[in-house]
Amino acid sequence: MIKTPLCELLGIEYPIFQGGMAWIADADLAAAVSNGGGLGIISAMNAGGDWLRDQIRKAKSMTDKPFGVNIMLMSPHVDEVAQVVAEEKVAVVTTGAGNPTRFMEKWIEAGIKVIPVVASVALAKMAQRAGASAVIAEGGESGGHVGDLTTMVLVPQIVDAVDLPVLAAGGIGDGRGVAAAFMLGAVGVQLGTRFLVANECNVHENYKKKVLKAGDVDTIMTGKRLGHPVRQIKNQFSRNYFKAEYSSISDEELEKMGVGSLYKAAIEGNEKEGSFLAGQISAIVNKEQPAAEIITEIFAEAEEVLKGAGKWVK
Ligand code: TUI
């Protein structure tokens, strides 16, 4: 059995979060992960407050276990959804794509445990000062919006910099990855890509197929020119976008090219025009299964790996 301080902090069985994937992580997936003993997370993405409130109430009806909401800080509705999570008193709020400190006092007052995703030591320290319960150190292997550093490099630096539980994210897809994260000092992990192919995940079937088929060099990072680097699976859209970034088109035109592309991928399954955000670990994600089985399988494997971790020590 693997137990870490994160299990005790949140009242969860396994120290694993499901990443808050925009247009993908809804109440169905979050409840399935929480019922499986991890922490399921609903993505507030660019949605408004009413949609989020409905999803939170739906998840509450599907599980009596704790679950979280991920607030994407670049959302045009960020103030509204920040208020909704405080009113609904969700157990955990994770944040991404920005600095959450201006909202933290309100969330903490509502009894919410705030666990920001950080991609740098500076933000981790700021989050600790603002009252974070833990931080998620996310490396650039992740899908979606990413920072510069890899998980291998980022996690130990965050562990050294803060006096909080640290979760590792980015490039983790099986028990070996979990064991490696623990070796770096993490006491929990967050996985997105592996949960994207869970049976309970409502993303379009074409999206799942793309992740299941992807090989080692099948993701690409776009969006650097506009300051929002995003990792996604290579297809017509991402190749065109990448080329456009290094052409003479204006920033405004480039920005327009990306509008609606995530919806096209996740909801419509449009293989040519969609933006299929996924991590580099897609290459080892090869089967669809229930979320609960993903969790038990990963932790059985992690336990084996960790038990054998001393094998080279003489
Ligand atoms: O947020 C994510 N992943 C995401 S958000 C998203 S929606 C989106 N779509 C298009 C463009 C941008 C966003 C899709 N995937 N992961 C968490 C994460 N946060 N990764 C990196 C960061 C991060 C980066 C810089 C957090 C803070 C930061 O700087 C904060 C500051 O302003 O100091």
XYZ file of C-alpha atoms and ligand atoms in Angstrom:
347
model
C 0.000 0.000 0.000
C 1.255 3.483 -0.817
C 0.242 6.253 1.587
C 1.727 9.734 1.665
C 0.910 12.911 3.635
C -1.237 14.013 0.686
C -3.719 11.179 1.363
C -4.171 12.389 4.923
C -4.343 16.067 3.940
C -7.216 15.502 1.496
C -8.859 12.311 2.766
C -8.077 10.366 -0.423
C -6.977 6.743 -0.781
C -4.298 7.159 -3.462
C -2.049 10.251 -3.834
C -3.144 10.974 -7.397
C -4.992 13.875 -9.057
C -6.651 13.825 -12.450
C -5.538 16.899 -14.383
C -8.113 19.614 -15.128
C -8.279 19.253 -18.889
C -10.206 22.037 -20.686
C -13.338 20.848 -22.542
C -12.609 17.327 -21.264
C -12.589 17.083 -17.464
C -16.270 17.214 -16.495
C -18.325 15.909 -13.549
C -18.482 12.362 -14.980
C -14.713 11.976 -15.162
C -14.067 13.774 -11.868
C -16.591 11.626 -9.978
C -15.174 8.419 -11.506
C -11.640 9.340 -10.413
C -12.772 10.343 -6.912
C -14.823 7.156 -6.559
C -11.681 5.284 -7.631
C -9.774 6.743 -4.674
C -7.927 9.613 -6.378
C -8.884 13.277 -6.589
C -11.096 13.985 -9.598
C -11.032 17.517 -10.952
C -13.587 19.455 -13.006
C -12.057 21.943 -15.433
C -13.654 25.405 -15.290
C -11.698 26.268 -18.476
C -13.362 29.169 -20.356
C -16.867 28.304 -19.137
C -19.197 30.612 -17.232
C -20.353 30.299 -13.637
C -23.667 28.561 -14.364
C -22.069 25.703 -16.281
C -19.520 25.206 -13.508
C -22.133 25.280 -10.739
C -24.145 22.592 -12.568
C -21.079 20.402 -12.971
C -20.103 20.787 -9.296
C -23.626 19.834 -8.174
C -23.661 16.894 -10.596
C -20.346 15.624 -9.209
C -21.648 16.032 -5.640
C -24.595 13.804 -6.619
C -22.257 11.160 -8.086
C -19.705 10.850 -5.286
C -19.428 11.493 -1.574
C -15.633 11.618 -1.913
C -13.708 14.882 -2.214
C -13.138 16.346 -5.668
C -11.658 19.563 -7.011
C -12.099 22.291 -9.599
C -9.321 23.625 -11.793
C -9.475 27.358 -12.449
C -7.743 28.391 -15.674
C -6.548 31.860 -14.757
C -6.526 33.166 -18.333
C -10.272 32.519 -18.624
C -12.398 35.572 -19.463
C -14.810 34.353 -16.738
C -12.177 33.850 -14.058
C -13.771 36.210 -11.493
C -17.171 34.572 -11.872
C -15.916 30.972 -11.578
C -13.647 31.966 -8.666
C -16.789 33.110 -6.848
C -18.735 29.941 -7.731
C -16.131 27.590 -6.224
C -16.152 29.673 -3.021
C -19.949 29.506 -2.808
C -20.078 25.787 -3.580
C -17.219 25.131 -1.119
C -15.501 22.477 -3.210
C -12.830 20.526 -1.322
C -9.907 21.578 -3.516
C -9.133 24.253 -6.075
C -6.192 23.825 -8.403
C -5.136 26.663 -10.677
C -3.275 26.866 -13.971
C -1.849 29.263 -16.524
C -1.186 32.139 -14.151
C -0.717 33.515 -10.647
C -3.691 32.688 -8.384
C -2.693 34.688 -5.312
C -5.344 37.419 -5.732
C -8.118 34.815 -5.260
C -6.555 32.705 -2.550
C -7.746 34.554 0.549
C -11.381 34.180 -0.522
C -11.003 30.467 -1.280
C -9.136 29.698 1.931
C -11.775 31.582 3.960
C -14.396 29.296 2.358
C -12.469 26.297 3.728
C -11.075 25.293 0.318
C -7.618 23.736 0.009
C -5.798 25.665 -2.710
C -3.216 23.758 -4.740
C -1.751 25.847 -7.585
C 0.032 24.392 -10.593
C 3.448 26.017 -10.739
C 6.087 25.958 -13.438
C 8.745 27.927 -11.519
C 10.306 28.192 -8.060
C 9.222 31.855 -7.774
C 5.510 31.048 -8.156
C 5.773 28.091 -5.763
C 7.189 30.383 -3.066
C 4.496 32.980 -3.726
C 1.798 30.308 -3.467
C 3.205 29.138 -0.131
C 3.190 32.686 1.252
C -0.445 33.101 0.121
C -1.533 29.978 2.041
C -1.429 27.114 -0.487
C -1.985 23.637 0.995
C 0.329 22.021 -1.574
C 1.679 22.770 -5.055
C 1.716 20.843 -8.312
C 5.065 21.118 -10.102
C 4.219 20.642 -13.762
C 6.960 20.062 -16.321
C 6.890 20.825 -20.027
C 6.208 17.200 -20.966
C 2.565 17.906 -20.124
C -0.204 18.484 -22.574
C -1.779 21.899 -22.853
C -0.263 25.107 -21.543
C 3.297 24.432 -20.402
C 6.258 26.127 -18.776
C 9.910 25.838 -19.819
C 11.352 23.314 -17.382
C 11.046 19.540 -17.483
C 9.466 17.575 -14.651
C 12.840 15.991 -13.791
C 14.415 19.414 -13.290
C 11.446 21.280 -11.800
C 10.210 18.874 -9.117
C 13.356 18.653 -6.933
C 13.805 22.424 -7.098
C 10.229 23.019 -5.937
C 10.640 20.376 -3.214
C 13.722 22.246 -1.951
C 12.088 25.676 -2.215
C 8.867 25.163 -0.266
C 7.749 23.534 2.947
C 4.584 22.054 1.424
C 3.557 18.727 -0.087
C 4.569 18.713 -3.762
C 2.798 16.806 -6.519
C 4.621 16.076 -9.761
C 2.924 16.426 -13.140
C 4.059 16.138 -16.732
C 5.319 12.970 -18.356
C 3.782 10.579 -15.830
C 1.624 7.798 -17.250
C 2.319 4.632 -15.305
C 3.737 3.256 -12.054
C 7.323 3.838 -13.124
C 6.591 7.529 -13.497
C 4.910 7.649 -10.083
C 7.918 5.918 -8.479
C 10.298 8.333 -10.208
C 8.263 11.313 -8.979
C 8.520 10.017 -5.407
C 12.285 9.655 -5.836
C 12.413 13.350 -6.733
C 10.657 14.215 -3.470
C 7.045 14.460 -4.624
C 4.327 12.989 -2.382
C 1.706 12.829 -5.098
C 1.186 12.946 -8.838
C -1.203 14.535 -11.299
C -1.987 12.768 -14.584
C -4.008 14.156 -17.466
C -3.281 12.198 -20.623
C -3.792 8.745 -19.092
C -7.208 9.762 -17.685
C -8.205 11.261 -21.034
C -8.719 7.707 -22.349
C -10.692 6.542 -19.289
C -14.046 4.930 -20.096
C -15.824 7.652 -18.118
C -14.127 10.461 -20.072
C -16.648 12.066 -22.444
C -14.100 13.523 -24.868
C -14.754 12.697 -28.547
C -13.701 9.168 -29.567
C -11.354 10.605 -32.250
C -9.428 12.436 -29.508
C -8.951 9.205 -27.567
C -7.816 7.438 -30.747
C -5.225 10.138 -31.411
C -3.744 9.725 -27.919
C -3.799 5.917 -28.136
C -2.033 6.005 -31.517
C 0.553 8.706 -30.736
C 4.232 7.724 -30.727
C 7.259 9.204 -29.015
C 7.747 12.245 -31.261
C 4.122 12.907 -32.118
C 3.551 16.018 -29.979
C 4.635 19.556 -30.787
C 4.797 22.823 -28.866
C 3.037 25.770 -30.443
C 2.126 29.228 -29.161
C 5.598 30.350 -27.994
C 5.432 33.534 -30.086
C 2.287 34.704 -28.266
C 3.689 33.736 -24.875
C 1.321 30.807 -24.284
C 3.192 27.658 -25.259
C 0.860 24.693 -25.689
C 1.747 21.028 -26.265
C -0.516 19.148 -28.641
C -0.536 16.184 -30.957
C 0.844 16.802 -34.451
C -1.842 17.131 -37.100
C -2.765 19.491 -39.915
C -3.853 22.234 -37.482
C -0.760 22.144 -35.276
C 1.650 21.943 -38.237
C -0.047 24.911 -39.952
C -0.068 26.893 -36.724
C 3.604 26.126 -36.077
C 4.519 27.282 -39.594
C 2.418 30.432 -39.204
C 4.249 31.327 -36.002
C 7.497 31.621 -37.933
C 5.917 33.466 -40.871
C 5.210 37.169 -41.270
C 1.513 37.036 -40.277
C 0.454 39.379 -37.477
C -0.047 38.324 -33.863
C -3.758 39.122 -34.232
C -4.121 36.745 -37.184
C -2.176 34.078 -35.325
C -4.409 34.506 -32.269
C -7.474 34.116 -34.514
C -6.124 30.866 -35.974
C -6.347 29.220 -32.558
C -9.884 30.298 -31.635
C -12.273 27.369 -31.222
C -9.645 24.753 -32.064
C -9.871 23.002 -28.704
C -13.669 22.736 -28.977
C -13.261 21.307 -32.480
C -10.965 18.597 -31.119
C -12.677 17.664 -27.845
C -16.336 17.992 -28.807
C -16.417 17.594 -32.591
C -13.428 15.253 -33.013
C -12.309 17.298 -36.024
C -8.982 15.614 -36.827
C -7.768 18.258 -39.258
C -8.810 21.544 -37.634
C -8.836 20.548 -33.972
C -6.136 21.182 -31.375
C -5.554 17.873 -29.595
C -3.772 18.868 -26.395
C -1.926 15.884 -24.911
C 1.342 15.136 -23.151
C 4.489 13.472 -24.434
C 3.510 10.422 -22.398
C 0.725 9.751 -24.951
C 3.162 7.269 -26.489
C 2.819 4.859 -23.544
C -0.939 5.339 -23.141
C -2.251 2.376 -25.067
C -5.561 1.250 -23.632
C -8.973 2.479 -22.565
C -10.123 1.323 -19.135
C -12.220 2.530 -16.179
C -10.676 5.391 -14.179
C -10.637 3.276 -11.007
C -8.680 0.546 -12.794
C -6.157 3.098 -14.095
C -5.492 4.126 -10.493
C -5.170 0.626 -9.006
C -2.986 -0.543 -11.904
C -0.635 2.434 -11.640
C -0.219 2.092 -7.879
C 0.312 -1.688 -7.990
C 3.086 -1.046 -10.504
C 4.541 1.857 -8.494
C 4.657 -0.356 -5.408
C 6.605 -3.045 -7.285
C 9.062 -0.496 -8.656
C 9.559 1.195 -5.281
C 10.057 -2.128 -3.478
C 12.844 -2.933 -5.915
C 14.361 0.540 -5.760
C 17.302 -0.581 -3.624
C 18.435 -3.285 -6.018
C 21.621 -1.525 -7.147
C 22.614 -0.424 -3.671
C 25.404 -2.683 -2.433
O -2.912 25.334 -17.263
C -2.377 24.324 -17.631
N -2.684 23.706 -18.798
C -3.605 24.173 -19.697
S -4.551 25.555 -19.536
C -5.229 25.281 -21.032
S -6.397 26.343 -21.744
C -5.366 27.324 -22.687
N -5.517 27.241 -23.986
C -4.755 27.992 -24.787
C -3.776 28.836 -24.279
C -3.580 28.875 -22.937
C -4.395 28.104 -22.106
C -4.725 24.168 -21.582
N -3.831 23.561 -20.816
N -1.438 23.733 -16.873
C -0.989 24.330 -15.664
C 0.162 25.216 -15.919
N 0.289 26.410 -15.421
N 1.220 24.933 -16.689
C 2.051 25.998 -16.634
C 1.454 26.929 -15.839
C 1.914 28.223 -15.478
C 2.726 28.953 -16.333
C 3.141 30.222 -15.994
C 1.520 28.786 -14.277
C 1.922 30.053 -13.948
C 2.724 30.753 -14.813
O 3.155 32.035 -14.519
C 2.496 32.699 -13.507
C 2.892 34.121 -13.438
O 2.194 34.917 -14.062
O 3.869 34.376 -12.738
